[in-house]
């Protein structure tokens, strides 16, 4: 019978059957409707002098931020205020390395304490403004509309970053200009556009503000 509603006596019957040795362990697990993993768990947990060892245990966490002594909370808050960039893991490791005379809670509990004490700033998500995907104007020939844009960045052999800037004709998709710079700046863009402006165009568009 499956242990959908397991009783300690059912588990005791399983333990006794295992100790009797008349059937294989796998066969007994099938008979009682449990997995081998569950069967081994109850065998290891069984204490002949204490039948409550076969009762269900609480699944509540052993450590909770609200059950941590005030002394420990005080040490954590003081250490966090002294080192505001330290996270729960680093704070916990510091306490362990300095052999404090109290039980150091788990990193997750330390994190809960920091949040409860208001020592974790809220991360405000930056709202992204969607780009304008509508056609700027109808394009029927070259040099009517150009697109200017920075194409991300990549690292050079010198370990410095390069930001490529491109200027493209929207009709022919011809690359009018491609320049690299160490940072995105308005003077650099203006210089690139000034060099290319002898070409006649009716409009220009860019997603960079």
XYZ file of C-alpha atoms in Angstrom, residues 116-186:
71
model
C 14.889 43.237 7.463
C 17.220 45.858 8.926
C 16.953 48.007 5.789
C 20.594 47.508 4.805
C 19.883 46.264 1.276
C 18.970 49.074 -1.149
C 16.145 48.419 -3.575
C 17.351 47.896 -7.113
C 15.291 50.090 -9.382
C 14.958 48.592 -12.816
C 15.807 51.000 -15.564
C 12.932 51.411 -17.960
C 14.026 51.064 -21.530
C 12.537 53.390 -24.084
C 11.592 51.455 -27.213
C 13.206 52.710 -30.370
C 11.235 54.255 -33.184
C 10.636 51.427 -35.651
C 8.341 53.360 -37.953
C 9.787 54.362 -41.332
C 11.144 57.899 -41.186
C 10.180 58.522 -44.776
C 9.674 56.545 -47.959
C 12.996 55.747 -49.623
C 13.173 55.442 -53.395
C 16.808 56.257 -54.185
C 20.268 56.593 -52.721
C 21.251 59.461 -50.402
C 17.692 60.127 -49.233
C 18.112 58.688 -45.716
C 21.254 57.827 -43.782
C 21.415 55.870 -40.513
C 24.057 56.585 -37.868
C 24.662 54.205 -34.987
C 27.229 52.868 -32.524
C 27.576 49.083 -32.843
C 28.388 48.141 -29.272
C 32.008 47.729 -28.241
C 34.860 45.203 -28.267
C 38.225 44.922 -26.547
C 41.469 45.535 -28.441
C 44.773 43.709 -27.906
C 45.797 46.661 -25.739
C 42.833 45.755 -23.449
C 41.173 49.079 -24.300
C 37.624 49.189 -25.626
C 36.772 50.264 -29.163
C 33.304 51.685 -29.956
C 32.647 51.388 -33.724
C 30.480 54.120 -35.261
C 28.813 53.464 -38.630
C 27.033 55.655 -41.156
C 24.922 53.778 -43.715
C 22.775 54.726 -46.699
C 19.333 53.232 -46.054
C 18.476 52.597 -49.698
C 21.628 50.927 -50.985
C 22.806 49.757 -47.525
C 26.199 51.144 -48.542
C 28.550 51.730 -45.619
C 29.507 55.388 -45.895
C 31.735 55.494 -42.834
C 33.009 53.196 -40.093
C 35.184 54.750 -37.399
C 36.373 53.515 -34.025
C 36.656 55.555 -30.841
C 37.560 54.873 -27.219
C 34.254 56.330 -26.009
C 30.915 57.427 -27.414
C 30.817 61.213 -27.568
C 28.951 63.940 -29.422
